[in-house]
mmCIF file of C-alpha atoms in Angstrom:
data_model
loop_
_atom_site.group_PDB
_atom_site.id
_atom_site.type_symbol
_atom_site.label_atom_id
_atom_site.label_comp_id
_atom_site.label_asym_id
_atom_site.label_seq_id
_atom_site.Cartn_x
_atom_site.Cartn_y
_atom_site.Cartn_z
ATOM 1 C CA MET A 1 0.000 0.000 0.000
ATOM 2 C CA PRO A 2 1.239 3.543 -0.645
ATOM 3 C CA GLY A 3 3.174 4.845 2.297
ATOM 4 C CA SER A 4 3.701 1.416 3.850
ATOM 5 C CA ALA A 5 5.313 -0.772 1.149
ATOM 6 C CA PRO A 6 9.084 -1.344 1.251
ATOM 7 C CA ASP A 7 11.244 0.253 -1.430
ATOM 8 C CA THR A 8 11.442 -2.884 -3.579
ATOM 9 C CA ALA A 9 8.482 -4.972 -2.496
ATOM 10 C CA TRP A 10 7.224 -7.662 -4.847
ATOM 11 C CA THR A 11 3.572 -8.610 -5.033
ATOM 12 C CA PRO A 12 2.845 -12.045 -6.523
ATOM 13 C CA GLY A 13 -0.074 -12.406 -8.881
ATOM 14 C CA PRO A 14 -1.576 -15.118 -11.051
ATOM 15 C CA ARG A 15 0.531 -14.213 -14.106
ATOM 16 C CA VAL A 16 3.065 -11.559 -13.180
ATOM 17 C CA HIS A 17 5.088 -9.991 -10.419
ATOM 18 C CA ARG A 18 5.017 -6.201 -10.324
ATOM 19 C CA ARG A 19 7.173 -3.775 -8.403
ATOM 20 C CA THR A 20 5.042 -1.461 -6.292
ATOM 21 C CA ALA A 21 5.483 2.299 -6.427
ATOM 22 C CA ARG A 22 6.568 4.350 -3.434
ATOM 23 C CA SER A 23 4.817 7.538 -2.460
ATOM 24 C CA GLY A 24 6.531 10.819 -1.663
ATOM 25 C CA SER A 25 9.307 12.714 -3.382
ATOM 26 C CA ASP A 26 11.101 9.466 -4.272
ATOM 27 C CA HIS A 27 8.124 8.140 -6.219
ATOM 28 C CA LEU A 28 8.943 5.308 -8.598
ATOM 29 C CA ASP A 29 6.765 4.711 -11.620
ATOM 30 C CA PRO A 30 5.534 1.133 -11.835
ATOM 31 C CA PRO A 31 7.501 -0.914 -14.351
ATOM 32 C CA ASP A 32 6.156 -1.454 -17.831
ATOM 33 C CA TRP A 33 7.306 -5.064 -17.834
ATOM 34 C CA GLU A 34 5.839 -8.291 -16.501
ATOM 35 C CA LEU A 35 7.808 -11.121 -14.942
ATOM 36 C CA ILE A 36 6.499 -14.487 -16.123
ATOM 37 C CA THR A 37 7.178 -17.237 -13.590
ATOM 38 C CA THR A 38 4.446 -19.842 -14.174
ATOM 39 C CA GLN A 39 3.626 -22.135 -17.076
ATOM 40 C CA ASP A 40 0.023 -20.895 -17.166
ATOM 41 C CA ALA A 41 1.165 -17.285 -17.468
ATOM 42 C CA PHE A 42 3.595 -18.305 -20.204
ATOM 43 C CA GLY A 43 0.776 -20.068 -22.059
ATOM 44 C CA GLU A 44 -1.335 -16.903 -21.949
ATOM 45 C CA LEU A 45 1.615 -14.900 -23.232
ATOM 46 C CA LEU A 46 2.122 -17.349 -26.104
ATOM 47 C CA ASP A 47 -1.530 -17.033 -27.129
ATOM 48 C CA GLU A 48 -1.067 -13.277 -27.553
ATOM 49 C CA TRP A 49 2.417 -13.722 -29.033
ATOM 50 C CA MET A 50 1.079 -15.841 -31.869
ATOM 51 C CA GLY A 51 -1.160 -12.963 -32.941
ATOM 52 C CA VAL A 52 1.525 -10.312 -33.481
ATOM 53 C CA GLU A 53 3.386 -9.532 -36.713
ATOM 54 C CA ARG A 54 6.810 -9.180 -35.118
ATOM 55 C CA TYR A 55 8.432 -9.078 -31.717
ATOM 56 C CA ALA A 56 11.667 -7.993 -30.057
ATOM 57 C CA LEU A 57 13.645 -10.764 -28.370
ATOM 58 C CA ASP A 58 16.761 -10.979 -26.238
ATOM 59 C CA THR A 59 18.231 -13.360 -23.677
ATOM 60 C CA GLU A 60 20.487 -13.182 -20.660
ATOM 61 C CA PHE A 61 22.728 -16.187 -20.191
ATOM 62 C CA HIS A 62 25.799 -17.586 -18.520
ATOM 63 C CA ARG A 63 28.460 -19.825 -20.001
ATOM 64 C CA GLU A 64 31.515 -19.056 -17.882
ATOM 65 C CA GLY A 65 31.382 -22.386 -16.050
ATOM 66 C CA THR A 66 29.764 -24.508 -18.756
ATOM 67 C CA TYR A 67 30.335 -25.616 -22.332
ATOM 68 C CA HIS A 68 26.824 -24.733 -23.459
ATOM 69 C CA PRO A 69 25.231 -21.376 -22.642
ATOM 70 C CA ARG A 70 22.622 -21.528 -19.884
ATOM 71 C CA VAL A 71 19.675 -19.247 -20.438
ATOM 72 C CA ALA A 72 18.791 -17.196 -17.362
ATOM 73 C CA LEU A 73 16.117 -14.834 -18.708
ATOM 74 C CA VAL A 74 14.191 -14.256 -21.928
ATOM 75 C CA GLN A 75 12.950 -10.761 -22.782
ATOM 76 C CA VAL A 76 10.224 -10.261 -25.363
ATOM 77 C CA ALA A 77 8.295 -7.178 -26.425
ATOM 78 C CA TRP A 78 5.732 -5.966 -28.920
ATOM 79 C CA PRO A 79 3.423 -2.916 -28.869
ATOM 80 C CA GLY A 80 1.607 -2.877 -25.558
ATOM 81 C CA ARG A 81 3.500 -5.819 -24.010
ATOM 82 C CA LEU A 82 6.942 -6.314 -22.503
ATOM 83 C CA ALA A 83 7.523 -9.598 -20.689
ATOM 84 C CA LEU A 84 10.498 -11.100 -18.890
ATOM 85 C CA ILE A 85 10.293 -14.888 -18.837
ATOM 86 C CA ASP A 86 12.096 -16.814 -16.106
ATOM 87 C CA PRO A 87 13.396 -20.056 -17.691
ATOM 88 C CA LEU A 88 14.338 -21.419 -14.279
ATOM 89 C CA GLU A 89 10.605 -21.570 -13.517
ATOM 90 C CA VAL A 90 9.102 -21.917 -17.000
ATOM 91 C CA ASP A 91 9.621 -24.567 -19.694
ATOM 92 C CA LEU A 92 10.462 -22.619 -22.853
ATOM 93 C CA ALA A 93 9.868 -25.535 -25.235
ATOM 94 C CA PRO A 94 6.343 -24.377 -26.280
ATOM 95 C CA MET A 95 7.971 -21.246 -27.706
ATOM 96 C CA VAL A 96 8.880 -23.398 -30.720
ATOM 97 C CA GLU A 97 5.418 -22.621 -32.117
ATOM 98 C CA VAL A 98 6.304 -18.937 -32.367
ATOM 99 C CA LEU A 99 9.814 -19.560 -33.675
ATOM 100 C CA ASN A 100 8.489 -21.893 -36.345
ATOM 101 C CA SER A 101 5.939 -19.354 -37.582
ATOM 102 C CA ASP A 102 6.288 -16.490 -40.035
ATOM 103 C CA ILE A 103 6.311 -13.914 -37.226
ATOM 104 C CA CYS A 104 9.493 -11.832 -37.474
ATOM 105 C CA ALA A 105 11.916 -11.930 -34.558
ATOM 106 C CA VAL A 106 13.819 -8.656 -34.129
ATOM 107 C CA MET A 107 17.089 -9.209 -32.253
ATOM 108 C CA HIS A 108 20.413 -7.441 -31.750
ATOM 109 C CA ALA A 109 23.676 -9.346 -32.291
ATOM 110 C CA ALA A 110 21.654 -12.536 -32.411
ATOM 111 C CA ARG A 111 24.354 -15.190 -32.850
ATOM 112 C CA GLN A 112 24.570 -16.436 -29.266
ATOM 113 C CA ASP A 113 20.850 -15.964 -28.690
ATOM 114 C CA LEU A 114 20.155 -18.183 -31.709
ATOM 115 C CA GLU A 115 22.405 -20.866 -30.233
ATOM 116 C CA ILE A 116 20.429 -20.698 -26.989
ATOM 117 C CA LEU A 117 17.057 -20.862 -28.744
ATOM 118 C CA TYR A 118 18.121 -23.880 -30.748
ATOM 119 C CA ARG A 119 19.390 -25.614 -27.625
ATOM 120 C CA VAL A 120 16.249 -25.069 -25.550
ATOM 121 C CA CYS A 121 13.609 -25.187 -28.315
ATOM 122 C CA GLY A 122 15.301 -27.093 -31.154
ATOM 123 C CA GLN A 123 14.450 -24.200 -33.468
ATOM 124 C CA VAL A 124 15.624 -20.714 -34.431
ATOM 125 C CA PRO A 125 13.229 -18.063 -35.761
ATOM 126 C CA ASN A 126 12.037 -18.701 -39.300
ATOM 127 C CA VAL A 127 12.122 -14.952 -39.915
ATOM 128 C CA LEU A 128 14.845 -12.783 -38.387
ATOM 129 C CA PHE A 129 15.864 -9.132 -38.441
ATOM 130 C CA ASP A 130 19.177 -8.507 -36.665
ATOM 131 C CA THR A 131 19.587 -4.818 -35.905
ATOM 132 C CA GLN A 132 23.357 -5.059 -35.557
ATOM 133 C CA THR A 133 23.803 -6.832 -38.893
ATOM 134 C CA ALA A 134 21.381 -4.468 -40.618
ATOM 135 C CA SER A 135 23.150 -1.423 -39.166
ATOM 136 C CA ASN A 136 26.394 -2.454 -40.872
ATOM 137 C CA PHE A 137 24.748 -1.564 -44.180
ATOM 138 C CA VAL A 138 23.795 1.988 -43.187
ATOM 139 C CA GLY A 139 27.070 3.372 -41.897
ATOM 140 C CA PHE A 140 27.635 1.611 -38.572
ATOM 141 C CA SER A 141 30.296 -0.968 -37.766
ATOM 142 C CA ASN A 142 28.958 -3.689 -35.444
ATOM 143 C CA PRO A 143 27.529 -1.122 -33.020
ATOM 144 C CA SER A 144 26.278 -1.892 -29.537
ATOM 145 C CA LEU A 145 22.580 -1.688 -28.820
ATOM 146 C CA GLY A 146 23.266 1.393 -26.711
ATOM 147 C CA THR A 147 24.944 3.144 -29.625
ATOM 148 C CA LEU A 148 22.068 2.372 -31.985
ATOM 149 C CA SER A 149 19.434 3.422 -29.470
ATOM 150 C CA GLU A 150 21.083 6.751 -28.728
ATOM 151 C CA ARG A 151 21.804 7.518 -32.387
ATOM 152 C CA LEU A 152 18.456 6.413 -33.813
ATOM 153 C CA THR A 153 15.934 7.073 -31.028
ATOM 154 C CA GLY A 154 17.748 9.518 -28.766
ATOM 155 C CA LYS A 155 17.299 7.172 -25.809
ATOM 156 C CA LYS A 156 20.087 5.779 -23.686
ATOM 157 C CA VAL A 157 20.093 2.091 -22.798
ATOM 158 C CA PRO A 158 21.199 1.661 -19.175
ATOM 159 C CA LYS A 159 24.511 -0.090 -18.752
ATOM 160 C CA GLY A 160 24.225 -3.238 -16.695
ATOM 161 C CA ASP A 161 26.777 -4.851 -14.448
ATOM 162 C CA ARG A 162 28.931 -7.038 -16.690
ATOM 163 C CA LEU A 163 29.463 -9.463 -13.818
ATOM 164 C CA THR A 164 25.854 -9.678 -12.643
ATOM 165 C CA ASP A 165 24.729 -13.198 -11.737
ATOM 166 C CA TRP A 166 21.646 -13.824 -13.866
ATOM 167 C CA MET A 167 21.239 -17.345 -12.478
ATOM 168 C CA ARG A 168 20.795 -16.177 -8.894
ATOM 169 C CA ARG A 169 17.257 -15.790 -7.589
ATOM 170 C CA PRO A 170 15.465 -13.624 -6.828
ATOM 171 C CA LEU A 171 16.485 -11.297 -9.634
ATOM 172 C CA GLN A 172 16.719 -7.731 -8.397
ATOM 173 C CA PRO A 173 14.609 -4.848 -9.777
ATOM 174 C CA THR A 174 17.719 -3.199 -11.212
ATOM 175 C CA GLN A 175 18.567 -6.394 -13.118
ATOM 176 C CA LEU A 176 15.058 -6.744 -14.485
ATOM 177 C CA SER A 177 14.870 -3.094 -15.502
ATOM 178 C CA TYR A 178 18.197 -3.423 -17.313
ATOM 179 C CA ALA A 179 17.017 -6.568 -19.094
ATOM 180 C CA ALA A 180 13.749 -4.923 -20.139
ATOM 181 C CA ALA A 181 15.653 -2.011 -21.684
ATOM 182 C CA ASP A 182 17.261 -4.382 -24.181
ATOM 183 C CA VAL A 183 13.950 -4.960 -25.972
ATOM 184 C CA ARG A 184 11.855 -1.914 -25.066
ATOM 185 C CA ASP A 185 12.792 0.166 -28.138
ATOM 186 C CA LEU A 186 14.186 -2.553 -30.376
ATOM 187 C CA LEU A 187 11.234 -2.475 -32.780
ATOM 188 C CA SER A 188 11.586 1.294 -33.164
ATOM 189 C CA ILE A 189 15.287 0.847 -33.901
ATOM 190 C CA ALA A 190 14.424 -1.801 -36.503
ATOM 191 C CA ASP A 191 11.929 0.583 -38.124
ATOM 192 C CA ARG A 192 14.534 3.311 -38.497
ATOM 193 C CA LEU A 193 17.101 0.888 -39.878
ATOM 194 C CA SER A 194 14.563 -0.517 -42.345
ATOM 195 C CA ASP A 195 13.721 2.975 -43.571
ATOM 196 C CA GLU A 196 17.407 3.771 -44.070
ATOM 197 C CA LEU A 197 18.046 0.470 -45.843
ATOM 198 C CA GLN A 198 15.145 1.238 -48.151
ATOM 199 C CA ARG A 199 16.449 4.760 -48.805
ATOM 200 C CA ARG A 200 19.890 3.421 -49.707
ATOM 201 C CA GLY A 201 18.563 0.516 -51.756
ATOM 202 C CA ARG A 202 20.249 -2.067 -49.520
ATOM 203 C CA VAL A 203 17.317 -4.063 -48.172
ATOM 204 C CA ALA A 204 18.353 -7.159 -50.132
ATOM 205 C CA TRP A 205 21.985 -6.818 -49.015
ATOM 206 C CA ALA A 206 21.035 -6.803 -45.338
ATOM 207 C CA ALA A 207 18.483 -9.579 -45.801
ATOM 208 C CA ASP A 208 21.135 -11.773 -47.419
ATOM 209 C CA ALA A 209 23.568 -11.269 -44.542
ATOM 210 C CA ILE A 210 20.904 -11.836 -41.883
ATOM 211 C CA GLU A 211 19.677 -15.013 -43.545
ATOM 212 C CA ALA A 212 23.225 -16.400 -43.648
ATOM 213 C CA GLU A 213 23.494 -15.671 -39.921
ATOM 214 C CA ARG A 214 20.110 -17.240 -39.221
ATOM 215 C CA CYS A 215 20.989 -20.426 -41.058
ATOM 216 C CA ASP A 216 24.469 -21.278 -39.861
ATOM 217 C CA ALA A 217 26.296 -18.647 -37.818
ATOM 218 C CA TRP A 218 24.944 -20.026 -34.530
ATOM 219 C CA THR A 219 25.725 -23.708 -35.094
ATOM 220 C CA THR A 220 27.757 -25.618 -32.557
ATOM 221 C CA ARG A 221 31.492 -26.069 -33.002
ATOM 222 C CA ASP A 222 32.726 -28.950 -35.139
ATOM 223 C CA PRO A 223 34.920 -31.291 -33.009
ATOM 224 C CA ASP A 224 36.893 -32.334 -36.110
ATOM 225 C CA VAL A 225 38.381 -28.860 -36.433
ATOM 226 C CA ALA A 226 38.683 -28.073 -32.720
ATOM 227 C CA TRP A 227 42.479 -28.286 -33.040
ATOM 228 C CA THR A 228 42.517 -25.273 -35.362
ATOM 229 C CA ARG A 229 41.513 -23.034 -32.447
ATOM 230 C CA ILE A 230 44.581 -24.007 -30.398
ATOM 231 C CA LYS A 231 47.403 -21.703 -31.405
ATOM 232 C CA GLU A 232 50.261 -23.938 -30.187
ATOM 233 C CA VAL A 233 48.972 -26.960 -32.125
ATOM 234 C CA ARG A 234 49.630 -25.257 -35.444
ATOM 235 C CA HIS A 235 53.365 -25.453 -34.793
ATOM 236 C CA LEU A 236 53.346 -29.240 -34.302
ATOM 237 C CA ARG A 237 54.288 -31.701 -37.011
ATOM 238 C CA GLY A 238 54.014 -35.410 -37.712
ATOM 239 C CA GLN A 239 52.887 -37.704 -34.913
ATOM 240 C CA ALA A 240 52.629 -34.902 -32.372
ATOM 241 C CA LEU A 241 50.181 -33.052 -34.642
ATOM 242 C CA ALA A 242 48.118 -36.191 -35.281
ATOM 243 C CA THR A 243 47.868 -36.852 -31.535
ATOM 244 C CA ALA A 244 46.982 -33.234 -30.781
ATOM 245 C CA GLN A 245 44.225 -33.321 -33.387
ATOM 246 C CA ALA A 246 42.803 -36.510 -31.862
ATOM 247 C CA LEU A 247 42.984 -35.112 -28.330
ATOM 248 C CA ALA A 248 41.340 -31.843 -29.380
ATOM 249 C CA LYS A 249 38.415 -33.696 -30.952
ATOM 250 C CA TRP A 250 38.031 -35.926 -27.901
ATOM 251 C CA ARG A 251 38.221 -32.926 -25.533
ATOM 252 C CA GLU A 252 35.557 -31.014 -27.475
ATOM 253 C CA GLU A 253 33.138 -33.950 -27.442
ATOM 254 C CA ALA A 254 33.801 -34.781 -23.778
ATOM 255 C CA ALA A 255 33.399 -31.152 -22.693
ATOM 256 C CA SER A 256 30.102 -30.923 -24.582
ATOM 257 C CA SER A 257 28.904 -34.140 -22.962
ATOM 258 C CA ASP A 258 29.938 -33.024 -19.456
ATOM 259 C CA ASP A 259 28.811 -29.424 -20.135
ATOM 260 C CA VAL A 260 32.052 -27.948 -18.837
ATOM 261 C CA PRO A 261 34.483 -25.527 -20.485
ATOM 262 C CA THR A 262 37.163 -27.331 -22.474
ATOM 263 C CA ARG A 263 39.857 -25.722 -20.321
ATOM 264 C CA ASN A 264 38.353 -27.392 -17.231
ATOM 265 C CA LEU A 265 38.680 -30.798 -18.827
ATOM 266 C CA LEU A 266 42.192 -30.203 -20.162
ATOM 267 C CA SER A 267 44.060 -26.953 -20.765
ATOM 268 C CA ASP A 268 45.511 -26.082 -24.164
ATOM 269 C CA LEU A 269 48.999 -26.271 -22.686
ATOM 270 C CA GLY A 270 48.269 -29.669 -21.198
ATOM 271 C CA LEU A 271 46.847 -30.948 -24.485
ATOM 272 C CA VAL A 272 49.944 -29.894 -26.408
ATOM 273 C CA GLY A 273 52.175 -31.405 -23.713
ATOM 274 C CA LEU A 274 50.371 -34.742 -23.897
ATOM 275 C CA ALA A 275 50.598 -34.706 -27.709
ATOM 276 C CA GLN A 276 54.341 -34.133 -27.581
ATOM 277 C CA THR A 277 55.196 -36.648 -24.819
ATOM 278 C CA ARG A 278 52.442 -39.229 -25.489
ATOM 279 C CA PRO A 279 52.519 -40.856 -22.019
ATOM 280 C CA THR A 280 51.150 -44.367 -21.460
ATOM 281 C CA GLU A 281 50.405 -44.095 -17.738
ATOM 282 C CA VAL A 282 48.075 -41.826 -15.783
ATOM 283 C CA LYS A 283 50.832 -40.888 -13.362
ATOM 284 C CA LYS A 284 53.069 -39.722 -16.188
ATOM 285 C CA ALA A 285 50.194 -37.903 -17.855
ATOM 286 C CA ARG A 286 49.501 -35.922 -14.683
ATOM 287 C CA ALA A 287 53.171 -34.933 -14.534
ATOM 288 C CA VAL A 288 52.971 -33.196 -17.899
ATOM 289 C CA ARG A 289 53.131 -29.422 -17.774
ATOM 290 C CA GLY A 290 49.686 -27.890 -17.995
ATOM 291 C CA VAL A 291 47.903 -30.941 -16.555
ATOM 292 C CA ASP A 292 46.909 -30.248 -12.971
ATOM 293 C CA GLY A 293 44.634 -31.764 -10.359
ATOM 294 C CA ARG A 294 41.547 -30.070 -11.808
ATOM 295 C CA ASN A 295 42.008 -31.781 -15.188
ATOM 296 C CA LEU A 296 41.128 -35.265 -16.426
ATOM 297 C CA ARG A 297 38.896 -36.330 -13.558
ATOM 298 C CA GLY A 298 36.462 -39.223 -13.281
ATOM 299 C CA GLY A 299 38.081 -41.583 -15.741
ATOM 300 C CA ARG A 300 38.863 -38.899 -18.304
ATOM 301 C CA ALA A 301 42.612 -39.472 -17.826
ATOM 302 C CA GLU A 302 42.247 -43.080 -18.963
ATOM 303 C CA GLU A 303 40.183 -41.908 -21.948
ATOM 304 C CA ALA A 304 42.886 -39.433 -22.922
ATOM 305 C CA LEU A 305 45.535 -42.161 -22.765
ATOM 306 C CA ALA A 306 43.371 -44.350 -24.993
ATOM 307 C CA VAL A 307 43.051 -41.502 -27.516
ATOM 308 C CA ILE A 308 46.820 -41.042 -27.477
ATOM 309 C CA ALA A 309 47.381 -44.751 -28.050
ATOM 310 C CA GLU A 310 44.863 -44.887 -30.912
ATOM 311 C CA SER A 311 46.538 -41.938 -32.615
ATOM 312 C CA GLN A 312 49.904 -43.716 -32.820
ATOM 313 C CA GLY A 313 50.916 -44.211 -36.443
ATOM 314 C CA ARG A 314 48.081 -42.059 -37.739
ATOM 315 C CA ALA A 315 48.904 -39.326 -40.241
ATOM 316 C CA PRO A 316 47.832 -35.820 -39.232
ATOM 317 C CA VAL A 317 44.803 -34.243 -40.844
ATOM 318 C CA ASP A 318 45.608 -31.949 -43.756
ATOM 319 C CA ALA A 319 45.983 -28.419 -42.428
ATOM 320 C CA THR A 320 43.891 -26.832 -45.186
ATOM 321 C CA ALA A 321 41.341 -25.870 -42.550
ATOM 322 C CA VAL A 322 43.705 -23.191 -41.274
ATOM 323 C CA LYS A 323 45.616 -22.374 -44.435
ATOM 324 C CA SER A 324 44.719 -19.534 -46.723
ATOM 325 C CA PRO A 325 43.347 -20.605 -50.101
ATOM 326 C CA ASP A 326 46.117 -21.532 -52.511
ATOM 327 C CA VAL A 327 46.122 -18.475 -54.763
ATOM 328 C CA PRO A 328 48.146 -19.008 -57.943
ATOM 329 C CA GLN A 329 51.571 -17.389 -57.861
ATOM 330 C CA GLU A 330 50.792 -14.966 -60.680
ATOM 331 C CA LEU A 331 47.769 -13.593 -58.784
ATOM 332 C CA ARG A 332 49.286 -13.237 -55.317
ATOM 333 C CA SER A 333 50.585 -9.766 -56.038
ATOM 334 C CA ALA A 334 47.017 -8.687 -56.798
ATOM 335 C CA ILE A 335 45.678 -9.545 -53.319
ATOM 336 C CA ASN A 336 46.891 -6.407 -51.554
ATOM 337 C CA LEU A 337 45.832 -4.194 -54.455
ATOM 338 C CA VAL A 338 42.360 -5.729 -54.606
ATOM 339 C CA THR A 339 41.788 -5.534 -50.844
ATOM 340 C CA THR A 340 42.834 -1.870 -50.912
ATOM 341 C CA TRP A 341 40.294 -1.233 -53.659
ATOM 342 C CA VAL A 342 37.590 -3.100 -51.708
ATOM 343 C CA LYS A 343 38.265 -0.892 -48.680
ATOM 344 C CA GLN A 344 37.854 2.163 -50.859
ATOM 345 C CA VAL A 345 34.574 0.845 -52.273
ATOM 346 C CA ALA A 346 33.410 0.318 -48.685
ATOM 347 C CA ARG A 347 34.350 3.867 -47.705
ATOM 348 C CA ASP A 348 32.568 5.278 -50.725
ATOM 349 C CA LEU A 349 29.424 3.345 -49.772
ATOM 350 C CA ASP A 350 29.726 4.107 -46.035
ATOM 351 C CA LEU A 351 30.159 0.410 -45.217
ATOM 352 C CA ASP A 352 32.513 -1.509 -42.982
ATOM 353 C CA PRO A 353 34.956 -3.266 -45.394
ATOM 354 C CA SER A 354 34.372 -6.662 -43.760
ATOM 355 C CA THR A 355 30.687 -6.349 -44.629
ATOM 356 C CA ILE A 356 31.661 -6.487 -48.303
ATOM 357 C CA ALA A 357 34.679 -8.781 -48.288
ATOM 358 C CA THR A 358 37.491 -9.915 -46.027
ATOM 359 C CA ARG A 359 40.975 -10.669 -47.274
ATOM 360 C CA GLY A 360 40.087 -14.357 -47.002
ATOM 361 C CA ASP A 361 37.060 -13.802 -49.245
ATOM 362 C CA VAL A 362 39.307 -12.194 -51.872
ATOM 363 C CA GLU A 363 41.795 -15.067 -51.665
ATOM 364 C CA MET A 364 38.997 -17.609 -52.035
ATOM 365 C CA LEU A 365 37.753 -15.850 -55.167
ATOM 366 C CA LEU A 366 41.239 -15.795 -56.712
ATOM 367 C CA ALA A 367 42.080 -19.401 -55.795
ATOM 368 C CA PRO A 368 40.917 -22.472 -57.729
ATOM 369 C CA GLY A 369 37.764 -24.026 -56.320
ATOM 370 C CA PRO A 370 34.595 -22.505 -54.852
ATOM 371 C CA ASP A 371 34.295 -18.734 -55.225
ATOM 372 C CA GLY A 372 32.907 -18.226 -51.721
ATOM 373 C CA PRO A 373 30.835 -15.175 -50.708
ATOM 374 C CA LEU A 374 32.055 -13.047 -53.631
ATOM 375 C CA GLY A 375 30.826 -15.505 -56.223
ATOM 376 C CA THR A 376 27.091 -14.846 -55.976
ATOM 377 C CA GLY A 377 24.529 -12.241 -55.010
ATOM 378 C CA TRP A 378 25.096 -8.560 -54.353
ATOM 379 C CA ARG A 379 28.747 -9.086 -53.378
ATOM 380 C CA ALA A 380 29.466 -10.606 -56.771
ATOM 381 C CA GLU A 381 27.835 -7.675 -58.523
ATOM 382 C CA LEU A 382 29.559 -5.103 -56.342
ATOM 383 C CA VAL A 383 33.113 -6.469 -56.192
ATOM 384 C CA GLY A 384 33.310 -10.132 -57.222
ATOM 385 C CA ASP A 385 32.666 -9.698 -60.936
ATOM 386 C CA PRO A 386 34.861 -6.568 -61.200
ATOM 387 C CA ILE A 387 37.723 -8.467 -59.512
ATOM 388 C CA ARG A 388 37.334 -11.264 -62.055
ATOM 389 C CA ASP A 389 37.480 -8.669 -64.829
ATOM 390 C CA LEU A 390 40.610 -7.179 -63.270
ATOM 391 C CA VAL A 391 42.599 -10.414 -62.992
ATOM 392 C CA SER A 392 41.503 -11.541 -66.460
ATOM 393 C CA GLY A 393 42.733 -8.323 -68.054
ATOM 394 C CA ARG A 394 39.283 -6.997 -68.975
ATOM 395 C CA ALA A 395 39.600 -4.154 -66.466
ATOM 396 C CA ALA A 396 42.361 -2.113 -64.862
ATOM 397 C CA LEU A 397 42.857 -0.130 -61.673
ATOM 398 C CA ALA A 398 43.998 3.448 -62.011
ATOM 399 C CA PHE A 399 44.614 6.236 -59.521
ATOM 400 C CA GLN A 400 42.386 9.235 -60.002
ATOM 401 C CA PRO A 401 43.128 12.394 -57.972
ATOM 402 C CA GLY A 402 40.271 13.112 -55.599
ATOM 403 C CA SER A 403 38.769 9.667 -56.058
ATOM 404 C CA GLY A 404 41.608 7.260 -55.345
ATOM 405 C CA LEU A 405 41.658 3.875 -57.037
ATOM 406 C CA VAL A 406 39.211 3.493 -59.902
ATOM 407 C CA LEU A 407 38.457 0.169 -61.575
ATOM 408 C CA GLU A 408 37.514 0.776 -65.191
ATOM 409 C CA PRO A 409 37.086 -1.286 -68.371
ATOM 410 C CA ARG A 410 40.250 -1.867 -70.303
ATOM 411 C CA ALA A 411 40.320 -0.960 -73.985
ATOM 412 C CA GLU A 412 40.845 -3.971 -76.207
ATOM 413 C CA ARG A 413 44.057 -3.946 -78.175
ATOM 414 C CA ALA A 414 43.796 -3.842 -81.928
ATOM 415 C CA GLY A 415 44.703 -7.132 -83.577
#
């Protein structure tokens, strides 16, 4: 009741918890969000959710002590509704009906959120608009949500505590208010980005990039190439490399199964040490540098020794997964020139260069085999086809004062 309620009292209800307001000069407006903590309340929310055209979505999660991210809160909003769903109390699986529909999910920097949705629902949104990805096509470079909100709506998104524990209950009002801010104006931000994409004629460009993200950017890591993420392994050769590759695959699969970070199972240094020494006894394995008492517990040491033994005599996997495409010798000198031209094209179009093409994309186009991202779609039209013309002699790059590098058709020589 006004005048008698504590500063942050919580009043339970059949579907939501609401923070009460305090009277006096320190009056607090009631929150515009609802905290969903029961399956019945979630079912009611889903009924309304299925009737909207689009919705804003975000998640809070932890993965510091686990292999897979653990969802701690789901925020969703559409006109007239902003809900915070507690996945520690509510089964999120029924949300698959929304994700599998044609209702557009508006998200910001969605990659990790998509991984979470797939893990808990077995589905990612059929239709996605990622405000960060879209913003790259209208003059931003992977901006934060706060940057976009302030630039496009004039509103500041409160900065939350980076180390806040989202898994701890009860969640505090400041945490919930911060979480709600991540979706409150996301649809308005999407509207402004869509208008600007339309004005610049880049709707299809952004849609192409977002669809690529929706389809495969969130997928789980491939154990077969886990070794490529260990810097020290790339310097190994022969049997040591083969053993390291086998251990890295085993570690990735075991960590996923145990849901622990790979470093908790076996550190990178310990993995490389085991690959180089290839011990045959647990005692000797534990004496290897980088293998300490926290590693290889519960029978995992014996498994690691078995992996080492099985790798004996095996040839290492071809390192093409970490090598640059094999560009023909006569075209290697063109790589730096072409990437410089691509950067200039990006500047002229007010785009981040990596949005158009990375150096690896250029190398893939110039090397034998698949053309990669520059071989089809708007990237091919913008830079892929002109690069082909350049290296085939049908075009040339020239320096034009005031404009920089200019790629122009080359006059055919008279026979």
